PDB file of C-alpha atoms in Angstrom:
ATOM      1  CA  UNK A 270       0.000   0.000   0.000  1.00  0.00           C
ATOM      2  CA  UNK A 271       1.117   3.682  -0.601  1.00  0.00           C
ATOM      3  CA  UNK A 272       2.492   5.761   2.189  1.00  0.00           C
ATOM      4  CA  UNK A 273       0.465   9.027   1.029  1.00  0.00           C
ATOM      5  CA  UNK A 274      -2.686   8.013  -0.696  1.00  0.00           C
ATOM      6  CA  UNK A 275      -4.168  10.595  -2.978  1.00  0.00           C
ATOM      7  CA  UNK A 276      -8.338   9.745  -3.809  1.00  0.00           C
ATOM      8  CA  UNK A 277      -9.714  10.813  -6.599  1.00  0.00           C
ATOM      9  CA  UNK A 278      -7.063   9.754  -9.661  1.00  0.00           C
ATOM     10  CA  UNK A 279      -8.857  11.477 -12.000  1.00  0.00           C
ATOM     11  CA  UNK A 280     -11.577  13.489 -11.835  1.00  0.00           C
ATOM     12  CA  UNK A 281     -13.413  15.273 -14.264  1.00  0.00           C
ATOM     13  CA  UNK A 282     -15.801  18.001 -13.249  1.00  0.00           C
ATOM     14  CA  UNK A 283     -18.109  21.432 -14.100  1.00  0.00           C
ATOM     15  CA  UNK A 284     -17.073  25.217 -14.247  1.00  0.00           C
ATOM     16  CA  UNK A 285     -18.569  26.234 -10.925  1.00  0.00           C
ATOM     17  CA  UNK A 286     -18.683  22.869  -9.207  1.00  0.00           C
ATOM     18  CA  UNK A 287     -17.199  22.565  -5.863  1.00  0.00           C
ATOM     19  CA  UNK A 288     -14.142  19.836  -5.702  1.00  0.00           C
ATOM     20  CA  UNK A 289     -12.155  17.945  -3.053  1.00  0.00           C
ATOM     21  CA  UNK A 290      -9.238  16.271  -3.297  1.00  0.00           C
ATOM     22  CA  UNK A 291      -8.651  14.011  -0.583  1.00  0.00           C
ATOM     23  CA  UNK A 292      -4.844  13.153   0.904  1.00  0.00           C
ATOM     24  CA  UNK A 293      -4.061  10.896   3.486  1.00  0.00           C
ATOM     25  CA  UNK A 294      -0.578   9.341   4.775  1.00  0.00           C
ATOM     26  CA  UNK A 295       1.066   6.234   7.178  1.00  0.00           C
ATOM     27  CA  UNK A 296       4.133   7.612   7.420  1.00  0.00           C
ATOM     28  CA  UNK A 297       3.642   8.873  10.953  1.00  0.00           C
ATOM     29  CA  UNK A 298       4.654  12.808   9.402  1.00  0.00           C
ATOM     30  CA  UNK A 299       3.284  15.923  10.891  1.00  0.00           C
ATOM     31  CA  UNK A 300       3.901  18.024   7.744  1.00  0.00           C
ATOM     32  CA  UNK A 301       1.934  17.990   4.650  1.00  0.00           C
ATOM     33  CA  UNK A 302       1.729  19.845   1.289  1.00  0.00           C
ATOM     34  CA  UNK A 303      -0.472  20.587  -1.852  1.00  0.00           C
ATOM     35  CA  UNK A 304       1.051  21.271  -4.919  1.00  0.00           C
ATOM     36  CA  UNK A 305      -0.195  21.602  -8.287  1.00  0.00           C
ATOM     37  CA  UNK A 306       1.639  20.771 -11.462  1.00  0.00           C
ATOM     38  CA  UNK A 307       1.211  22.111 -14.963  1.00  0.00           C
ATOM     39  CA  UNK A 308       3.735  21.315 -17.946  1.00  0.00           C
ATOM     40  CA  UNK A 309       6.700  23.394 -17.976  1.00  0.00           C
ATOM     41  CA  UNK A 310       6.045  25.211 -14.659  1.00  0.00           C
ATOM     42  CA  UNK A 311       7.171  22.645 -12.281  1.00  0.00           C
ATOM     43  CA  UNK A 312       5.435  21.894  -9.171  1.00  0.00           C
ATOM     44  CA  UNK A 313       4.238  24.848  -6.931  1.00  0.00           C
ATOM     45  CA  UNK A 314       3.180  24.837  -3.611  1.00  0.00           C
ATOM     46  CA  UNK A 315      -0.769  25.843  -2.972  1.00  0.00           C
ATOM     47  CA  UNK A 316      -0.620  24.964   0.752  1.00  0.00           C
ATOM     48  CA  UNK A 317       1.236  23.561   3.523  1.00  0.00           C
ATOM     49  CA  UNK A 318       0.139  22.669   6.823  1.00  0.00           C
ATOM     50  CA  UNK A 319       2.719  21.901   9.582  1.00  0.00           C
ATOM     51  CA  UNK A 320       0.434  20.268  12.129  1.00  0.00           C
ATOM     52  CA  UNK A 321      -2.954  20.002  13.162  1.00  0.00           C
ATOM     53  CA  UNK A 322      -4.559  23.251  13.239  1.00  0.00           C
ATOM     54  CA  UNK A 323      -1.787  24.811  11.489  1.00  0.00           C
ATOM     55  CA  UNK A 324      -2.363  25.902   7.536  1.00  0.00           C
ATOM     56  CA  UNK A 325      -0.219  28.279   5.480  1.00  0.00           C
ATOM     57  CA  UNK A 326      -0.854  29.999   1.939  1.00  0.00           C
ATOM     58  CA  UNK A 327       1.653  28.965  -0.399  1.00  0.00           C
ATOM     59  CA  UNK A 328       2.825  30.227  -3.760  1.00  0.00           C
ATOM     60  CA  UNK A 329      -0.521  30.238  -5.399  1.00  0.00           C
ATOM     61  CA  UNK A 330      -3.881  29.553  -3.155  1.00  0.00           C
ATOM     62  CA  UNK A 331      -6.029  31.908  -4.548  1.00  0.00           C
ATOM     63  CA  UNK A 332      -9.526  29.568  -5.882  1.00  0.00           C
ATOM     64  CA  UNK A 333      -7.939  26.691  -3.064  1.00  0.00           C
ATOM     65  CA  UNK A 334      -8.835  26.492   0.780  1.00  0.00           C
ATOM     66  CA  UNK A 335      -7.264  23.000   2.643  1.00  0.00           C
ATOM     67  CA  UNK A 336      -8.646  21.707   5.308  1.00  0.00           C
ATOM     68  CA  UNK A 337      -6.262  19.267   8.288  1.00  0.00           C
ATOM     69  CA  UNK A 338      -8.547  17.113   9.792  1.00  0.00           C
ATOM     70  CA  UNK A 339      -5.940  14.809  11.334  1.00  0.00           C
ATOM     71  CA  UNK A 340      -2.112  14.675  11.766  1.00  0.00           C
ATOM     72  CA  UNK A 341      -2.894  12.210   8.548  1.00  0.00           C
ATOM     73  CA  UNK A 342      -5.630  13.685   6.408  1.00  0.00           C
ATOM     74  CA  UNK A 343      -5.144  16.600   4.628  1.00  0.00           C
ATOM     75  CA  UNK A 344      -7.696  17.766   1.459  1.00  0.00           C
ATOM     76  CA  UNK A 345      -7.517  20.490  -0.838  1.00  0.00           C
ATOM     77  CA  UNK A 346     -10.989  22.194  -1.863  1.00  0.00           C
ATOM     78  CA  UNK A 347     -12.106  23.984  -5.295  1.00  0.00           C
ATOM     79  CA  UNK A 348     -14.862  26.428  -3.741  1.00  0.00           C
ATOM     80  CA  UNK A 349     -15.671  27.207  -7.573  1.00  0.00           C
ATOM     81  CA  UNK A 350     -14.056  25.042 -10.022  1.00  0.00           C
ATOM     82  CA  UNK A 351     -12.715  26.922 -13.104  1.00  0.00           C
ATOM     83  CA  UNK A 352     -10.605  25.682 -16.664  1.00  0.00           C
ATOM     84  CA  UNK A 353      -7.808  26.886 -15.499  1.00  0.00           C
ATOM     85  CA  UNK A 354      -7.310  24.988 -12.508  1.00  0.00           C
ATOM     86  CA  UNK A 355      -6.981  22.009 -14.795  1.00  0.00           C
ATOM     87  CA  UNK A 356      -3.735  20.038 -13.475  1.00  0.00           C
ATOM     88  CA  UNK A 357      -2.211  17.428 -11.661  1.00  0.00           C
ATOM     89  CA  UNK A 358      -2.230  17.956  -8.064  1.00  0.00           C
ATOM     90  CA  UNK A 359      -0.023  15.904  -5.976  1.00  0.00           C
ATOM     91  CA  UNK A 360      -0.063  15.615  -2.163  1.00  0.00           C
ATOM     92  CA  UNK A 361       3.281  15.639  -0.001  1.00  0.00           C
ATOM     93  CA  UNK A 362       4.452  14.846   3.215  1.00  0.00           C
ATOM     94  CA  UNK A 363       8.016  15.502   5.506  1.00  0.00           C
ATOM     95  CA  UNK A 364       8.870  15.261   8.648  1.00  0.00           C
ATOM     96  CA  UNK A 365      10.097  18.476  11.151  1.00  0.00           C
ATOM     97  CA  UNK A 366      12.471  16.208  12.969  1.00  0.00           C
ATOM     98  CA  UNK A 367      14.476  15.420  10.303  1.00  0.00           C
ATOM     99  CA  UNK A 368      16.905  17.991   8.731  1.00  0.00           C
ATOM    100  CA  UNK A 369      16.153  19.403   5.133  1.00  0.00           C
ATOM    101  CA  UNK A 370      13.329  16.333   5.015  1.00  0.00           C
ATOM    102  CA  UNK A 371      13.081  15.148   1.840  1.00  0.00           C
ATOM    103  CA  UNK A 372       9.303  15.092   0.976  1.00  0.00           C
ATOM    104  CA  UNK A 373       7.175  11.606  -0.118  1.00  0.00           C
ATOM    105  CA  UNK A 374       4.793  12.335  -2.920  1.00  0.00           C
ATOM    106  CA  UNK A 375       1.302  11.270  -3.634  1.00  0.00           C
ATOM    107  CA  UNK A 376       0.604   9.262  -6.932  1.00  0.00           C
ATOM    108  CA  UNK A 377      -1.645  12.671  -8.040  1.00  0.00           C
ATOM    109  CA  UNK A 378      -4.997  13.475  -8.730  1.00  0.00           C
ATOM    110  CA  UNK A 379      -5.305  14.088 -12.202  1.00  0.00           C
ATOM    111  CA  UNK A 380      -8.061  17.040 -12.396  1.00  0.00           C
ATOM    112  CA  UNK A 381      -9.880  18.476 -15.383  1.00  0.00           C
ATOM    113  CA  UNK A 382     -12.362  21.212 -15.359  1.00  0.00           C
ATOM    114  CA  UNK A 383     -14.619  21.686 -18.277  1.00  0.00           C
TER     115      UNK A 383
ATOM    116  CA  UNK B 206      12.492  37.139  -6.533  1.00  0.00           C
ATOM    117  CA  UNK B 207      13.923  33.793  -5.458  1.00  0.00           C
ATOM    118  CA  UNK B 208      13.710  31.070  -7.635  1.00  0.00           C
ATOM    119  CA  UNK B 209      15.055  27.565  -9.203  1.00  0.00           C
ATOM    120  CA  UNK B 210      15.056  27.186 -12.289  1.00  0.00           C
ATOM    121  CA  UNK B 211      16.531  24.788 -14.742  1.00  0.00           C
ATOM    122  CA  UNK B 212      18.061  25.793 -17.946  1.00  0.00           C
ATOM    123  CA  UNK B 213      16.864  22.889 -20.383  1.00  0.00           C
ATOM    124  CA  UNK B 214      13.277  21.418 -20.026  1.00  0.00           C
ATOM    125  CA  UNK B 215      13.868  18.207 -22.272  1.00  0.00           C
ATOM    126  CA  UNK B 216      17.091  16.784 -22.567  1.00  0.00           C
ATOM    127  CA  UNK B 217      17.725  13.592 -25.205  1.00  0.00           C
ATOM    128  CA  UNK B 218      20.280  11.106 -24.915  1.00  0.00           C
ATOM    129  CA  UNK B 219      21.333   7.829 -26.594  1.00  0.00           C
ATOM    130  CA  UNK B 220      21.752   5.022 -24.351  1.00  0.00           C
ATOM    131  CA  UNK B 221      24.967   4.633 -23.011  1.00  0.00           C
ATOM    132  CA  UNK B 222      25.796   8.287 -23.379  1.00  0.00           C
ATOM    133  CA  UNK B 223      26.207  10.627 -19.628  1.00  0.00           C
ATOM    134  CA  UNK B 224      23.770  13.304 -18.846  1.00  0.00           C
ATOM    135  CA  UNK B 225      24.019  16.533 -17.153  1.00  0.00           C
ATOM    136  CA  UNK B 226      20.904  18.413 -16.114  1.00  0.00           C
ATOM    137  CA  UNK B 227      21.313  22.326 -14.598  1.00  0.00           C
ATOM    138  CA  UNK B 228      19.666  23.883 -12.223  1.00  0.00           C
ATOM    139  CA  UNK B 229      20.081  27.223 -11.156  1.00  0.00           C
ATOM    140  CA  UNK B 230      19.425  28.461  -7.523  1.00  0.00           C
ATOM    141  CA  UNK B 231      18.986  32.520  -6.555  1.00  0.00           C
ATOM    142  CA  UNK B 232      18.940  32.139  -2.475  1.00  0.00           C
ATOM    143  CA  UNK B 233      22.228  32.156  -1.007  1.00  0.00           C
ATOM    144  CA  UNK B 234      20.640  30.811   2.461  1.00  0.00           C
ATOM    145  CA  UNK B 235      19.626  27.761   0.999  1.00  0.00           C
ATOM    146  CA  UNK B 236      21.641  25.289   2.763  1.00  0.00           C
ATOM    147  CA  UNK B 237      20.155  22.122   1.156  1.00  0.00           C
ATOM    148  CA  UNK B 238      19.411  20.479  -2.260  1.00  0.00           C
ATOM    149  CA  UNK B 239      17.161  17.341  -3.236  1.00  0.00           C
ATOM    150  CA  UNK B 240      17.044  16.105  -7.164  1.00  0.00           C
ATOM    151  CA  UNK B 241      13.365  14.438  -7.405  1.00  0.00           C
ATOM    152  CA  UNK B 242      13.002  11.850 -10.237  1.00  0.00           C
ATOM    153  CA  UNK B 243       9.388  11.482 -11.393  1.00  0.00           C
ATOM    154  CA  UNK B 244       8.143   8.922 -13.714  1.00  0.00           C
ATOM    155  CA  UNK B 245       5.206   8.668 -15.951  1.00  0.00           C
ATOM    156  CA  UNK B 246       2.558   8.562 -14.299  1.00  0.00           C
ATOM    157  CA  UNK B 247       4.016   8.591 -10.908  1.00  0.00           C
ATOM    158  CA  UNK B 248       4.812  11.544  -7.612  1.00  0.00           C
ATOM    159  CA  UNK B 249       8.251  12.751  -7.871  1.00  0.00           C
ATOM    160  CA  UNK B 250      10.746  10.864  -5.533  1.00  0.00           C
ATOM    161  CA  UNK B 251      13.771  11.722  -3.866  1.00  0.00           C
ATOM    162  CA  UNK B 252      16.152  10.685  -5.839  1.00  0.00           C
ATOM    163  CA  UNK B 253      19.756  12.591  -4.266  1.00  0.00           C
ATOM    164  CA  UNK B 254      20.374  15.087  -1.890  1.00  0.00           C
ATOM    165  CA  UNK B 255      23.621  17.661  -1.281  1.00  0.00           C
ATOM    166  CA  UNK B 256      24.307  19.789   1.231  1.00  0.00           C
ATOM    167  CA  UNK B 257      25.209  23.193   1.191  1.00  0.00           C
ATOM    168  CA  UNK B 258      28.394  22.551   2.745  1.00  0.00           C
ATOM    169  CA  UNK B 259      29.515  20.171   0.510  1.00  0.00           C
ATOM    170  CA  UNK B 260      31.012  20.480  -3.451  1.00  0.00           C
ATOM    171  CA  UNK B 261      30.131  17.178  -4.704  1.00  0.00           C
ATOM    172  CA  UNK B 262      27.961  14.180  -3.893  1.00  0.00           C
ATOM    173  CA  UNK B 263      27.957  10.747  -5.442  1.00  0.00           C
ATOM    174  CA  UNK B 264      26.104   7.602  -5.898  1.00  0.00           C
ATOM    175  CA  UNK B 265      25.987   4.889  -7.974  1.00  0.00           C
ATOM    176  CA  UNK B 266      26.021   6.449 -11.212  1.00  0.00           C
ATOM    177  CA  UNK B 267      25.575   9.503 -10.715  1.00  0.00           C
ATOM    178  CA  UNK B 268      27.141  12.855  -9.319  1.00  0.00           C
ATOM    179  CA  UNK B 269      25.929  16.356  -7.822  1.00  0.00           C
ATOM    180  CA  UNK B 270      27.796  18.949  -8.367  1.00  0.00           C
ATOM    181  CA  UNK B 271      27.395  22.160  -6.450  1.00  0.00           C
ATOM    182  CA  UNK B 272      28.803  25.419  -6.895  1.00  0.00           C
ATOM    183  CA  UNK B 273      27.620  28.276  -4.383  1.00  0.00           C
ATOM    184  CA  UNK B 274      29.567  30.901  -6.064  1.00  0.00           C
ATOM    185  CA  UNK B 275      27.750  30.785  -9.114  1.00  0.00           C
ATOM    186  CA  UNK B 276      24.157  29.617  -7.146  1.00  0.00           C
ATOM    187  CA  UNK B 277      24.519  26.292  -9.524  1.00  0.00           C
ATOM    188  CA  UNK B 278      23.622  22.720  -9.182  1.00  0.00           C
ATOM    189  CA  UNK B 279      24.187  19.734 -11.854  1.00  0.00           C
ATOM    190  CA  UNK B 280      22.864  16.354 -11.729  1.00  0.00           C
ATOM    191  CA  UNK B 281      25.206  13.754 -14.013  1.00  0.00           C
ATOM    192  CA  UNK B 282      23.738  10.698 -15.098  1.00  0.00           C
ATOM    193  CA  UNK B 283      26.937   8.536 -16.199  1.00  0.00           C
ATOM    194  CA  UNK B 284      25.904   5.691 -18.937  1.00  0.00           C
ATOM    195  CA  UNK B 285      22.414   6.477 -19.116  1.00  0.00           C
ATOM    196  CA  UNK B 286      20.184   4.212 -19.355  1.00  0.00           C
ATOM    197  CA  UNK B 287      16.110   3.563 -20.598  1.00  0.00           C
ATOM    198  CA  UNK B 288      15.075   3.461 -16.672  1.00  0.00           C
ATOM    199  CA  UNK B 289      16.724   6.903 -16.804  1.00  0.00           C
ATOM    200  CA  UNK B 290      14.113   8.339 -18.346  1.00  0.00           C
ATOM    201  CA  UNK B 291      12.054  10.869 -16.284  1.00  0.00           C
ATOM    202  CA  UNK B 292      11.532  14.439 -15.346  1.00  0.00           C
ATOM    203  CA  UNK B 293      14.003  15.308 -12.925  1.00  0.00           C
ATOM    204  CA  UNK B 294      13.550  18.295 -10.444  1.00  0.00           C
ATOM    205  CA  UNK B 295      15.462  20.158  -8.413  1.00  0.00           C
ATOM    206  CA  UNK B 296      14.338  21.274  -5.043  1.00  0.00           C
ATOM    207  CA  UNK B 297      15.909  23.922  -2.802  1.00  0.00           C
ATOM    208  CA  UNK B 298      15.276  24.091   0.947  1.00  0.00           C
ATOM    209  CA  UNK B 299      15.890  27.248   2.855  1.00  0.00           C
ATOM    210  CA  UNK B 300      17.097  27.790   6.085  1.00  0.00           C
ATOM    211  CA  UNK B 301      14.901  29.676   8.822  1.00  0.00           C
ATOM    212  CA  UNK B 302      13.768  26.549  10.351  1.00  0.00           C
ATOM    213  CA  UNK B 303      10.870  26.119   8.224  1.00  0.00           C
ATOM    214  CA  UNK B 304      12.270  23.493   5.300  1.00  0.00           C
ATOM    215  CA  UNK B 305       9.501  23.950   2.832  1.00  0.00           C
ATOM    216  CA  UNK B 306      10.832  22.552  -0.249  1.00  0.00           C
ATOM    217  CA  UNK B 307      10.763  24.693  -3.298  1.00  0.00           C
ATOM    218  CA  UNK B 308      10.426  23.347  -7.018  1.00  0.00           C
ATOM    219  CA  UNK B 309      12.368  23.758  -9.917  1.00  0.00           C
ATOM    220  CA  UNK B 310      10.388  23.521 -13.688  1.00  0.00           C
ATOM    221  CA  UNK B 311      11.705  20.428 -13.778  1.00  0.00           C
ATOM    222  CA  UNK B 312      13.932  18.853 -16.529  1.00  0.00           C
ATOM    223  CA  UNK B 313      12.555  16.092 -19.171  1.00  0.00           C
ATOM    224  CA  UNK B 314      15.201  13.211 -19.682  1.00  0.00           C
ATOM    225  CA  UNK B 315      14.707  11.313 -22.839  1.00  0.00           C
ATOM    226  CA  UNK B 316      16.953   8.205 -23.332  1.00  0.00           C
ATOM    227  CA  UNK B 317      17.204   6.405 -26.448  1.00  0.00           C
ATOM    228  CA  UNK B 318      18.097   3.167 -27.268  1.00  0.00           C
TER     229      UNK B 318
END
């Protein structure tokens, strides 16, 4: 079984639909990321959470809100789906007690809005 | 602003030939480096890390190279190989206690029998 589990795979969906991406993890780590990636621009960061009841903006979270509902579950939430949120999301997580943590990667939720 | 950026987004090889893949860093503080090898279909992986206090890093195949003075890190891929083939990022981490890794656009390696 995957350490961080990523549910939907795919999803198609409406303009104007509201969306969530679901993200959850066995690898015991208190920090966890969204990040969306879009050909040639790499993967950016949407939002980051370092614990429980802790949630930080990232590069781009306009459109985005997260939501950490345990130390393992974290989901990302399209209020208002739009085209150009079309990408591949991927879910991370590291751990604080290790030094320049290398982070463990989701498989991705492949999202398309039409 | 800061930034990493890599200098060639698709990079094709022959089998058997080495690779080198760029990346360019702007934040002097960062004081760690991870390449991340992702393959179709799949999250990116950690596939080597470097230290800011170090030059050079090996492994089995491959090197990092890392020069602060010029804000540059390479990834060599000696004798490539099909399984090479992937987009490789590099991530910088920053120092400030908050280790948020930060992505690169990410390089597309392309080996060819």
């Amino acid at each position: 079984d995957a350490d961080v589990t990523q549910t939907p795979r795919n999803r198609i969906t409406k303009t104007g639909k509201r969306i969530m991406l679901e993200c959850s993890q066995t690898k015991g780590h208190d920090r966890m990321y969204w990040y969306r990636q879009d050909p040639g621009l790499g993967l950016r960061l949407i939002y980051y959470s370092f614990d429980v009841k802790d949630i930080n903006k990232g590069e781009i979270s306009d459109g985005y809100s997260v939501s950490r509902q345990a130390q393992a579950k974290f989901s990302l939430s399209l209020e208002s789906a739009i085209p150009n949120q079309t990408a591949l999301y991927f879910c991370a997580t590291s751990d604080s007690r290790v030094v320049g943590g290398e982070a463990f990667f989701g498989q991705g939720t492949r999202l398309t809005v039409v | 602003g800061e930034s990493v950026g890599l200098h060639l987004p698709t990079l094709s090889v022959q089998e058997g030939d080495n690779s080198i893949i760029n990346c360019a860093y702007s934040n002097s503080a960062s004081d760690y480096f991870i390449w991340y090898k992702q393959e179709s279909g799949k999250g990116p992986q950690f596939f080597i890390d470097i230290r800011s206090n170090m030059d050079k890093r090996q492994g089995q195949r491959v090197t990092v190279l890392l020069n602060k003075t010029v804000k540059h890190l390479s990834l060599q891929i000696a004798a490539t190989q099909p399984g090479d083939s992937a987009v490789y990022f590099c991530a910088e981490i920053r120092s400030g206690g908050s280790y948020i890794p930060t992505f690169g656009r990410g390089t597309s390696l392309i080996v060819h029998p």
